[in-house]
Amino acid sequence: MQVELAHYLLLGAVLFGIGAMGVLTRKNLIIILMSVELMLNSVNLSFIALARHAADQEAQVIVFFVLCVAAAEVAVGLAILISVWRKRGSMNVDAMSALKG
Amino acid sequence: MGLETILFLLLAVGAVLTALLVVTSPSPIGSALYLVGTMFCLAGLYVLLSAPFLAAIQIIVYAGAIIVLLLFVIMLLNLRRIEEVLPKTWRVAGLVVSGLILFTMFLAIVRGSSVLPAMPDVPTGFGKVSELGKILFTKYLYAFEATSVLLLAAMIGAVALVRKDGKEGGKDAS
């Protein structure tokens, strides 16, 4: 068996599906945040596999930017999480119902 | 089976298993630690795909900074096992939706993979810091500068969000 592009893309798809499962089935905010990280990472894996496949390094630069955005997202996400914890005393997404969503 | 195939299989199975544990673990600390495992497996895969710089960045930024930040917050807030009270119908609906996403992507990849040519050889220095730096500081210079502004904005935003107001501070305002 030779490892091909499709194997990496399938692995990326599986990881994305697992991340989506975490976002859709868990209620804890911090675990939802981690699942989003998982989804971002699966996309990064696909980008790098395609960069290797096309022998083009620009896709790797895109992954670099995705990492920066993920870092910013975690910083702001955790800040929101802490202020929710202070206001509601809970990490449950159902506690955030001020917009009647 | 070559060494590359064996390494790919090991890392792929490790990544999928730890990812499953991340989304099913009842305790947030367990989830965060399993996420470190996923990040390490993915970094190994990046090395296999000749992206050594991104593998190093993955470990430094994710395992070293993001997960530590998550663990820090979990321990700061003293989170233990969470009361999961999601109704069963919603849980099943979530599983179905994520399964559909997975199935669609599977179909697209399997259908498209037959027309793809084999992996080409890459030039020497592919994915090295110097090569990526050249692209980053020429073609993507403005995007790079915009990223620094984004990180600054995130930092200021995070500080502003958790700052306590004197008048309506949280329940433990001093």
PDB file of C-alpha atoms in Angstrom:
ATOM      1  CA  MET A   1       0.000   0.000   0.000  1.00  0.00           C
ATOM      2  CA  GLN A   2       1.313   3.389  -1.006  1.00  0.00           C
ATOM      3  CA  VAL A   3       0.175   6.428   0.961  1.00  0.00           C
ATOM      4  CA  GLU A   4      -1.583   8.807  -1.391  1.00  0.00           C
ATOM      5  CA  LEU A   5      -3.277  12.165  -1.210  1.00  0.00           C
ATOM      6  CA  ALA A   6      -6.712  10.584  -0.784  1.00  0.00           C
ATOM      7  CA  HIS A   7      -5.601   8.875   2.453  1.00  0.00           C
ATOM      8  CA  TYR A   8      -4.562  12.172   4.002  1.00  0.00           C
ATOM      9  CA  LEU A   9      -7.754  13.864   2.807  1.00  0.00           C
ATOM     10  CA  LEU A  10      -9.853  11.039   4.251  1.00  0.00           C
ATOM     11  CA  LEU A  11      -8.054  11.342   7.575  1.00  0.00           C
ATOM     12  CA  GLY A  12      -8.734  15.072   7.503  1.00  0.00           C
ATOM     13  CA  ALA A  13     -12.409  14.414   6.774  1.00  0.00           C
ATOM     14  CA  VAL A  14     -12.660  11.926   9.657  1.00  0.00           C
ATOM     15  CA  LEU A  15     -11.069  14.383  12.085  1.00  0.00           C
ATOM     16  CA  PHE A  16     -13.397  17.145  10.851  1.00  0.00           C
ATOM     17  CA  GLY A  17     -16.394  14.871  11.407  1.00  0.00           C
ATOM     18  CA  ILE A  18     -15.238  14.034  14.929  1.00  0.00           C
ATOM     19  CA  GLY A  19     -14.818  17.740  15.661  1.00  0.00           C
ATOM     20  CA  ALA A  20     -18.296  18.482  14.302  1.00  0.00           C
ATOM     21  CA  MET A  21     -19.655  15.670  16.488  1.00  0.00           C
ATOM     22  CA  GLY A  22     -18.068  17.313  19.518  1.00  0.00           C
ATOM     23  CA  VAL A  23     -19.537  20.727  18.693  1.00  0.00           C
ATOM     24  CA  LEU A  24     -23.008  19.303  18.087  1.00  0.00           C
ATOM     25  CA  THR A  25     -23.307  16.807  20.945  1.00  0.00           C
ATOM     26  CA  ARG A  26     -21.485  18.399  23.893  1.00  0.00           C
ATOM     27  CA  LYS A  27     -22.743  21.183  26.099  1.00  0.00           C
ATOM     28  CA  ASN A  28     -19.572  22.193  27.873  1.00  0.00           C
ATOM     29  CA  LEU A  29     -18.195  25.422  26.393  1.00  0.00           C
ATOM     30  CA  ILE A  30     -14.565  24.468  26.851  1.00  0.00           C
ATOM     31  CA  ILE A  31     -15.012  21.121  25.105  1.00  0.00           C
ATOM     32  CA  ILE A  32     -16.822  22.863  22.236  1.00  0.00           C
ATOM     33  CA  LEU A  33     -13.812  25.182  21.942  1.00  0.00           C
ATOM     34  CA  MET A  34     -11.492  22.168  21.797  1.00  0.00           C
ATOM     35  CA  SER A  35     -13.666  20.533  19.121  1.00  0.00           C
ATOM     36  CA  VAL A  36     -13.404  23.696  17.031  1.00  0.00           C
ATOM     37  CA  GLU A  37      -9.620  23.446  17.372  1.00  0.00           C
ATOM     38  CA  LEU A  38      -9.858  19.865  16.146  1.00  0.00           C
ATOM     39  CA  MET A  39     -11.794  20.979  13.067  1.00  0.00           C
ATOM     40  CA  LEU A  40      -9.258  23.725  12.318  1.00  0.00           C
ATOM     41  CA  ASN A  41      -6.470  21.163  12.571  1.00  0.00           C
ATOM     42  CA  SER A  42      -8.156  18.748  10.191  1.00  0.00           C
ATOM     43  CA  VAL A  43      -8.376  21.525   7.609  1.00  0.00           C
ATOM     44  CA  ASN A  44      -4.701  22.307   8.193  1.00  0.00           C
ATOM     45  CA  LEU A  45      -3.843  18.674   7.509  1.00  0.00           C
ATOM     46  CA  SER A  46      -5.733  18.806   4.209  1.00  0.00           C
ATOM     47  CA  PHE A  47      -3.941  22.031   3.258  1.00  0.00           C
ATOM     48  CA  ILE A  48      -0.533  20.510   3.942  1.00  0.00           C
ATOM     49  CA  ALA A  49      -1.386  17.300   2.066  1.00  0.00           C
ATOM     50  CA  LEU A  50      -2.463  19.369  -0.938  1.00  0.00           C
ATOM     51  CA  ALA A  51       0.677  21.494  -0.671  1.00  0.00           C
ATOM     52  CA  ARG A  52       2.764  18.322  -0.814  1.00  0.00           C
ATOM     53  CA  HIS A  53       0.681  17.028  -3.684  1.00  0.00           C
ATOM     54  CA  ALA A  54       1.027  20.168  -5.795  1.00  0.00           C
ATOM     55  CA  ALA A  55       4.652  20.704  -4.671  1.00  0.00           C
ATOM     56  CA  ASP A  56       3.653  24.271  -3.840  1.00  0.00           C
ATOM     57  CA  GLN A  57       4.603  25.901  -0.556  1.00  0.00           C
ATOM     58  CA  GLU A  58       1.983  28.629  -0.582  1.00  0.00           C
ATOM     59  CA  ALA A  59      -0.587  26.322   0.998  1.00  0.00           C
ATOM     60  CA  GLN A  60       1.812  25.895   3.911  1.00  0.00           C
ATOM     61  CA  VAL A  61       1.851  29.677   4.331  1.00  0.00           C
ATOM     62  CA  ILE A  62      -1.946  29.597   4.521  1.00  0.00           C
ATOM     63  CA  VAL A  63      -1.671  27.029   7.335  1.00  0.00           C
ATOM     64  CA  PHE A  64       0.613  29.452   9.139  1.00  0.00           C
ATOM     65  CA  PHE A  65      -2.117  32.109   8.979  1.00  0.00           C
ATOM     66  CA  VAL A  66      -4.744  29.611  10.132  1.00  0.00           C
ATOM     67  CA  LEU A  67      -2.589  28.894  13.184  1.00  0.00           C
ATOM     68  CA  CYS A  68      -2.398  32.613  13.979  1.00  0.00           C
ATOM     69  CA  VAL A  69      -6.164  32.991  13.691  1.00  0.00           C
ATOM     70  CA  ALA A  70      -6.653  29.908  15.893  1.00  0.00           C
ATOM     71  CA  ALA A  71      -4.425  31.445  18.571  1.00  0.00           C
ATOM     72  CA  ALA A  72      -6.419  34.687  18.482  1.00  0.00           C
ATOM     73  CA  GLU A  73      -9.672  32.737  18.560  1.00  0.00           C
ATOM     74  CA  VAL A  74      -8.653  30.767  21.640  1.00  0.00           C
ATOM     75  CA  ALA A  75      -7.569  33.912  23.473  1.00  0.00           C
ATOM     76  CA  VAL A  76     -10.876  35.700  22.846  1.00  0.00           C
ATOM     77  CA  GLY A  77     -12.911  32.501  23.353  1.00  0.00           C
ATOM     78  CA  LEU A  78     -11.385  31.852  26.748  1.00  0.00           C
ATOM     79  CA  ALA A  79     -11.948  35.472  27.760  1.00  0.00           C
ATOM     80  CA  ILE A  80     -15.638  35.152  26.837  1.00  0.00           C
ATOM     81  CA  LEU A  81     -15.763  31.834  28.704  1.00  0.00           C
ATOM     82  CA  ILE A  82     -14.367  33.388  31.880  1.00  0.00           C
ATOM     83  CA  SER A  83     -16.806  36.294  31.775  1.00  0.00           C
ATOM     84  CA  VAL A  84     -19.698  33.845  31.233  1.00  0.00           C
ATOM     85  CA  TRP A  85     -18.457  31.821  34.212  1.00  0.00           C
ATOM     86  CA  ARG A  86     -18.394  34.969  36.352  1.00  0.00           C
ATOM     87  CA  LYS A  87     -21.876  36.050  35.329  1.00  0.00           C
ATOM     88  CA  ARG A  88     -23.678  32.689  35.335  1.00  0.00           C
ATOM     89  CA  GLY A  89     -21.465  30.383  37.367  1.00  0.00           C
ATOM     90  CA  SER A  90     -21.832  27.674  34.762  1.00  0.00           C
ATOM     91  CA  MET A  91     -19.991  26.361  31.713  1.00  0.00           C
ATOM     92  CA  ASN A  92     -23.145  25.030  30.098  1.00  0.00           C
ATOM     93  CA  VAL A  93     -24.167  26.554  26.765  1.00  0.00           C
ATOM     94  CA  ASP A  94     -27.753  26.640  27.990  1.00  0.00           C
ATOM     95  CA  ALA A  95     -26.708  29.212  30.572  1.00  0.00           C
ATOM     96  CA  MET A  96     -26.068  31.647  27.718  1.00  0.00           C
ATOM     97  CA  SER A  97     -29.662  32.415  26.829  1.00  0.00           C
ATOM     98  CA  ALA A  98     -29.714  36.196  27.142  1.00  0.00           C
ATOM     99  CA  LEU A  99     -30.574  36.498  23.448  1.00  0.00           C
ATOM    100  CA  LYS A 100     -33.415  33.957  23.871  1.00  0.00           C
ATOM    101  CA  GLY A 101     -31.796  31.731  21.264  1.00  0.00           C
TER     102      GLY A 101
ATOM    103  CA  MET B   1       4.728  -1.906   3.286  1.00  0.00           C
ATOM    104  CA  GLY B   2       7.308   0.831   3.467  1.00  0.00           C
ATOM    105  CA  LEU B   3       8.282   2.734   6.567  1.00  0.00           C
ATOM    106  CA  GLU B   4       6.229   5.721   5.436  1.00  0.00           C
ATOM    107  CA  THR B   5       3.061   3.635   5.236  1.00  0.00           C
ATOM    108  CA  ILE B   6       3.579   2.139   8.685  1.00  0.00           C
ATOM    109  CA  LEU B   7       4.241   5.558  10.193  1.00  0.00           C
ATOM    110  CA  PHE B   8       1.195   7.016   8.444  1.00  0.00           C
ATOM    111  CA  LEU B   9      -1.061   4.235   9.731  1.00  0.00           C
ATOM    112  CA  LEU B  10       0.250   4.532  13.301  1.00  0.00           C
ATOM    113  CA  LEU B  11      -0.106   8.325  13.375  1.00  0.00           C
ATOM    114  CA  ALA B  12      -3.514   8.290  11.667  1.00  0.00           C
ATOM    115  CA  VAL B  13      -4.935   5.710  14.086  1.00  0.00           C
ATOM    116  CA  GLY B  14      -3.454   7.627  17.014  1.00  0.00           C
ATOM    117  CA  ALA B  15      -4.934  10.914  15.795  1.00  0.00           C
ATOM    118  CA  VAL B  16      -8.417   9.461  15.268  1.00  0.00           C
ATOM    119  CA  LEU B  17      -8.440   7.626  18.620  1.00  0.00           C
ATOM    120  CA  THR B  18      -7.286  10.638  20.628  1.00  0.00           C
ATOM    121  CA  ALA B  19      -9.720  12.891  18.733  1.00  0.00           C
ATOM    122  CA  LEU B  20     -12.581  10.549  19.649  1.00  0.00           C
ATOM    123  CA  LEU B  21     -11.447  10.611  23.276  1.00  0.00           C
ATOM    124  CA  VAL B  22     -11.373  14.437  23.184  1.00  0.00           C
ATOM    125  CA  VAL B  23     -15.051  14.682  22.276  1.00  0.00           C
ATOM    126  CA  THR B  24     -16.233  11.819  24.520  1.00  0.00           C
ATOM    127  CA  SER B  25     -14.182  12.333  27.684  1.00  0.00           C
ATOM    128  CA  PRO B  26     -16.346  13.417  30.628  1.00  0.00           C
ATOM    129  CA  SER B  27     -13.702  15.580  32.275  1.00  0.00           C
ATOM    130  CA  PRO B  28     -12.355  18.729  30.558  1.00  0.00           C
ATOM    131  CA  ILE B  29      -8.794  18.062  31.756  1.00  0.00           C
ATOM    132  CA  GLY B  30      -8.844  14.635  30.109  1.00  0.00           C
ATOM    133  CA  SER B  31     -10.083  16.220  26.885  1.00  0.00           C
ATOM    134  CA  ALA B  32      -7.287  18.782  26.906  1.00  0.00           C
ATOM    135  CA  LEU B  33      -4.621  16.114  27.486  1.00  0.00           C
ATOM    136  CA  TYR B  34      -5.990  13.905  24.691  1.00  0.00           C
ATOM    137  CA  LEU B  35      -5.968  16.981  22.433  1.00  0.00           C
ATOM    138  CA  VAL B  36      -2.207  17.219  23.035  1.00  0.00           C
ATOM    139  CA  GLY B  37      -1.940  13.639  21.741  1.00  0.00           C
ATOM    140  CA  THR B  38      -3.887  14.571  18.598  1.00  0.00           C
ATOM    141  CA  MET B  39      -1.627  17.561  18.013  1.00  0.00           C
ATOM    142  CA  PHE B  40       1.503  15.419  18.319  1.00  0.00           C
ATOM    143  CA  CYS B  41       0.151  12.817  15.871  1.00  0.00           C
ATOM    144  CA  LEU B  42      -0.721  15.584  13.410  1.00  0.00           C
ATOM    145  CA  ALA B  43       2.757  17.083  13.780  1.00  0.00           C
ATOM    146  CA  GLY B  44       4.210  13.679  12.859  1.00  0.00           C
ATOM    147  CA  LEU B  45       1.996  13.605   9.773  1.00  0.00           C
ATOM    148  CA  TYR B  46       3.204  17.089   8.809  1.00  0.00           C
ATOM    149  CA  VAL B  47       6.773  15.789   8.921  1.00  0.00           C
ATOM    150  CA  LEU B  48       5.752  12.922   6.633  1.00  0.00           C
ATOM    151  CA  LEU B  49       4.282  15.511   4.253  1.00  0.00           C
ATOM    152  CA  SER B  50       7.617  17.394   4.199  1.00  0.00           C
ATOM    153  CA  ALA B  51       6.427  20.361   6.249  1.00  0.00           C
ATOM    154  CA  PRO B  52       8.985  20.364   9.114  1.00  0.00           C
ATOM    155  CA  PHE B  53       8.512  24.044   9.970  1.00  0.00           C
ATOM    156  CA  LEU B  54       4.762  23.671  10.388  1.00  0.00           C
ATOM    157  CA  ALA B  55       5.285  20.531  12.484  1.00  0.00           C
ATOM    158  CA  ALA B  56       7.484  22.509  14.869  1.00  0.00           C
ATOM    159  CA  ILE B  57       4.981  25.389  14.903  1.00  0.00           C
ATOM    160  CA  GLN B  58       2.164  22.926  15.581  1.00  0.00           C
ATOM    161  CA  ILE B  59       3.869  21.582  18.690  1.00  0.00           C
ATOM    162  CA  ILE B  60       5.045  24.970  19.931  1.00  0.00           C
ATOM    163  CA  VAL B  61       1.814  26.887  19.360  1.00  0.00           C
ATOM    164  CA  TYR B  62      -0.776  24.197  20.054  1.00  0.00           C
ATOM    165  CA  ALA B  63       0.757  21.849  22.619  1.00  0.00           C
ATOM    166  CA  GLY B  64       2.905  24.584  24.121  1.00  0.00           C
ATOM    167  CA  ALA B  65       0.609  27.587  24.184  1.00  0.00           C
ATOM    168  CA  ILE B  66      -3.038  26.908  23.349  1.00  0.00           C
ATOM    169  CA  ILE B  67      -3.478  23.699  25.351  1.00  0.00           C
ATOM    170  CA  VAL B  68      -1.572  25.142  28.300  1.00  0.00           C
ATOM    171  CA  LEU B  69      -3.889  28.160  28.182  1.00  0.00           C
ATOM    172  CA  LEU B  70      -6.926  25.834  28.116  1.00  0.00           C
ATOM    173  CA  LEU B  71      -5.582  23.761  31.020  1.00  0.00           C
ATOM    174  CA  PHE B  72      -4.813  26.950  32.919  1.00  0.00           C
ATOM    175  CA  VAL B  73      -8.405  28.153  32.537  1.00  0.00           C
ATOM    176  CA  ILE B  74      -9.815  24.713  33.453  1.00  0.00           C
ATOM    177  CA  MET B  75      -7.767  24.617  36.638  1.00  0.00           C
ATOM    178  CA  LEU B  76      -8.430  28.279  37.419  1.00  0.00           C
ATOM    179  CA  LEU B  77     -12.184  27.717  37.251  1.00  0.00           C
ATOM    180  CA  ASN B  78     -11.825  24.356  39.032  1.00  0.00           C
ATOM    181  CA  LEU B  79     -13.919  22.487  36.470  1.00  0.00           C
ATOM    182  CA  ARG B  80     -14.576  18.836  37.180  1.00  0.00           C
ATOM    183  CA  ARG B  81     -16.923  16.412  35.491  1.00  0.00           C
ATOM    184  CA  ILE B  82     -19.666  18.295  33.750  1.00  0.00           C
ATOM    185  CA  GLU B  83     -23.337  17.651  34.139  1.00  0.00           C
ATOM    186  CA  GLU B  84     -24.295  16.687  30.597  1.00  0.00           C
ATOM    187  CA  VAL B  85     -28.028  17.058  30.311  1.00  0.00           C
ATOM    188  CA  LEU B  86     -28.361  17.223  26.543  1.00  0.00           C
ATOM    189  CA  PRO B  87     -31.644  15.510  25.585  1.00  0.00           C
ATOM    190  CA  LYS B  88     -31.210  12.240  23.800  1.00  0.00           C
ATOM    191  CA  THR B  89     -33.018  13.410  20.653  1.00  0.00           C
ATOM    192  CA  TRP B  90     -30.599  16.346  20.288  1.00  0.00           C
ATOM    193  CA  ARG B  91     -27.645  14.069  20.826  1.00  0.00           C
ATOM    194  CA  VAL B  92     -28.855  11.714  18.104  1.00  0.00           C
ATOM    195  CA  ALA B  93     -29.546  14.671  15.804  1.00  0.00           C
ATOM    196  CA  GLY B  94     -25.993  15.926  16.331  1.00  0.00           C
ATOM    197  CA  LEU B  95     -24.561  12.501  15.562  1.00  0.00           C
ATOM    198  CA  VAL B  96     -26.664  12.255  12.403  1.00  0.00           C
ATOM    199  CA  VAL B  97     -25.614  15.702  11.167  1.00  0.00           C
ATOM    200  CA  SER B  98     -21.908  15.036  11.788  1.00  0.00           C
ATOM    201  CA  GLY B  99     -22.267  11.630  10.145  1.00  0.00           C
ATOM    202  CA  LEU B 100     -23.794  13.309   7.088  1.00  0.00           C
ATOM    203  CA  ILE B 101     -20.896  15.787   6.896  1.00  0.00           C
ATOM    204  CA  LEU B 102     -18.465  12.877   7.122  1.00  0.00           C
ATOM    205  CA  PHE B 103     -20.295  10.840   4.498  1.00  0.00           C
ATOM    206  CA  THR B 104     -20.456  13.725   2.012  1.00  0.00           C
ATOM    207  CA  MET B 105     -16.746  14.405   2.334  1.00  0.00           C
ATOM    208  CA  PHE B 106     -15.968  10.687   2.014  1.00  0.00           C
ATOM    209  CA  LEU B 107     -17.967  10.468  -1.186  1.00  0.00           C
ATOM    210  CA  ALA B 108     -16.348  13.559  -2.692  1.00  0.00           C
ATOM    211  CA  ILE B 109     -12.821  12.390  -1.867  1.00  0.00           C
ATOM    212  CA  VAL B 110     -13.298   8.795  -3.011  1.00  0.00           C
ATOM    213  CA  ARG B 111     -14.870   9.949  -6.273  1.00  0.00           C
ATOM    214  CA  GLY B 112     -12.203  12.529  -6.960  1.00  0.00           C
ATOM    215  CA  SER B 113      -9.202  10.464  -5.939  1.00  0.00           C
ATOM    216  CA  SER B 114      -9.235   8.315  -9.078  1.00  0.00           C
ATOM    217  CA  VAL B 115      -8.408  11.258 -11.344  1.00  0.00           C
ATOM    218  CA  LEU B 116      -5.558  12.559  -9.171  1.00  0.00           C
ATOM    219  CA  PRO B 117      -2.004  11.984 -10.394  1.00  0.00           C
ATOM    220  CA  ALA B 118       0.569  10.428  -8.071  1.00  0.00           C
ATOM    221  CA  MET B 119       2.490  12.554  -5.562  1.00  0.00           C
ATOM    222  CA  PRO B 120       5.363  14.380  -7.284  1.00  0.00           C
ATOM    223  CA  ASP B 121       8.851  14.687  -5.836  1.00  0.00           C
ATOM    224  CA  VAL B 122       9.401  17.929  -3.992  1.00  0.00           C
ATOM    225  CA  PRO B 123      12.409  20.216  -4.450  1.00  0.00           C
ATOM    226  CA  THR B 124      15.049  20.304  -1.715  1.00  0.00           C
ATOM    227  CA  GLY B 125      14.285  22.708   1.071  1.00  0.00           C
ATOM    228  CA  PHE B 126      10.516  22.270   0.620  1.00  0.00           C
ATOM    229  CA  GLY B 127       8.735  23.441   3.745  1.00  0.00           C
ATOM    230  CA  LYS B 128      11.895  24.710   5.441  1.00  0.00           C
ATOM    231  CA  VAL B 129      11.837  27.924   7.443  1.00  0.00           C
ATOM    232  CA  SER B 130      13.955  29.811   4.891  1.00  0.00           C
ATOM    233  CA  GLU B 131      11.722  28.872   1.961  1.00  0.00           C
ATOM    234  CA  LEU B 132       8.491  29.693   3.793  1.00  0.00           C
ATOM    235  CA  GLY B 133      10.024  32.925   5.094  1.00  0.00           C
ATOM    236  CA  LYS B 134      10.808  34.053   1.563  1.00  0.00           C
ATOM    237  CA  ILE B 135       7.166  33.648   0.524  1.00  0.00           C
ATOM    238  CA  LEU B 136       5.873  35.103   3.772  1.00  0.00           C
ATOM    239  CA  PHE B 137       7.918  38.293   3.529  1.00  0.00           C
ATOM    240  CA  THR B 138       7.371  38.950  -0.168  1.00  0.00           C
ATOM    241  CA  LYS B 139       4.036  37.845  -1.544  1.00  0.00           C
ATOM    242  CA  TYR B 140       2.161  37.635   1.764  1.00  0.00           C
ATOM    243  CA  LEU B 141       3.788  40.600   3.500  1.00  0.00           C
ATOM    244  CA  TYR B 142       0.567  42.571   3.935  1.00  0.00           C
ATOM    245  CA  ALA B 143      -1.295  39.513   5.187  1.00  0.00           C
ATOM    246  CA  PHE B 144       1.540  38.910   7.649  1.00  0.00           C
ATOM    247  CA  GLU B 145       1.321  42.471   8.970  1.00  0.00           C
ATOM    248  CA  ALA B 146      -2.468  42.182   9.174  1.00  0.00           C
ATOM    249  CA  THR B 147      -1.985  39.041  11.273  1.00  0.00           C
ATOM    250  CA  SER B 148       0.074  40.970  13.790  1.00  0.00           C
ATOM    251  CA  VAL B 149      -2.715  43.543  14.040  1.00  0.00           C
ATOM    252  CA  LEU B 150      -5.215  40.695  14.503  1.00  0.00           C
ATOM    253  CA  LEU B 151      -3.191  39.231  17.375  1.00  0.00           C
ATOM    254  CA  LEU B 152      -2.920  42.665  18.987  1.00  0.00           C
ATOM    255  CA  ALA B 153      -6.686  43.139  18.654  1.00  0.00           C
ATOM    256  CA  ALA B 154      -7.288  39.688  20.176  1.00  0.00           C
ATOM    257  CA  MET B 155      -5.000  40.538  23.093  1.00  0.00           C
ATOM    258  CA  ILE B 156      -6.715  43.857  23.788  1.00  0.00           C
ATOM    259  CA  GLY B 157     -10.123  42.230  23.359  1.00  0.00           C
ATOM    260  CA  ALA B 158      -9.284  39.460  25.819  1.00  0.00           C
ATOM    261  CA  VAL B 159      -8.064  41.955  28.415  1.00  0.00           C
ATOM    262  CA  ALA B 160     -11.143  44.157  27.922  1.00  0.00           C
ATOM    263  CA  LEU B 161     -13.503  41.175  28.226  1.00  0.00           C
ATOM    264  CA  VAL B 162     -12.188  39.872  31.535  1.00  0.00           C
ATOM    265  CA  ARG B 163     -11.609  43.280  33.113  1.00  0.00           C
ATOM    266  CA  LYS B 164     -13.806  43.859  36.109  1.00  0.00           C
ATOM    267  CA  ASP B 165     -15.871  47.008  36.192  1.00  0.00           C
ATOM    268  CA  GLY B 166     -15.952  48.786  39.533  1.00  0.00           C
ATOM    269  CA  LYS B 167     -19.725  49.179  39.487  1.00  0.00           C
ATOM    270  CA  GLU B 168     -21.069  45.889  38.183  1.00  0.00           C
ATOM    271  CA  GLY B 169     -18.185  43.491  38.720  1.00  0.00           C
ATOM    272  CA  GLY B 170     -18.740  39.753  38.950  1.00  0.00           C
ATOM    273  CA  LYS B 171     -19.935  37.944  42.025  1.00  0.00           C
ATOM    274  CA  ASP B 172     -16.414  37.764  43.428  1.00  0.00           C
ATOM    275  CA  ALA B 173     -15.541  41.413  42.799  1.00  0.00           C
ATOM    276  CA  SER B 174     -13.251  42.755  45.477  1.00  0.00           C
TER     277      SER B 174
END
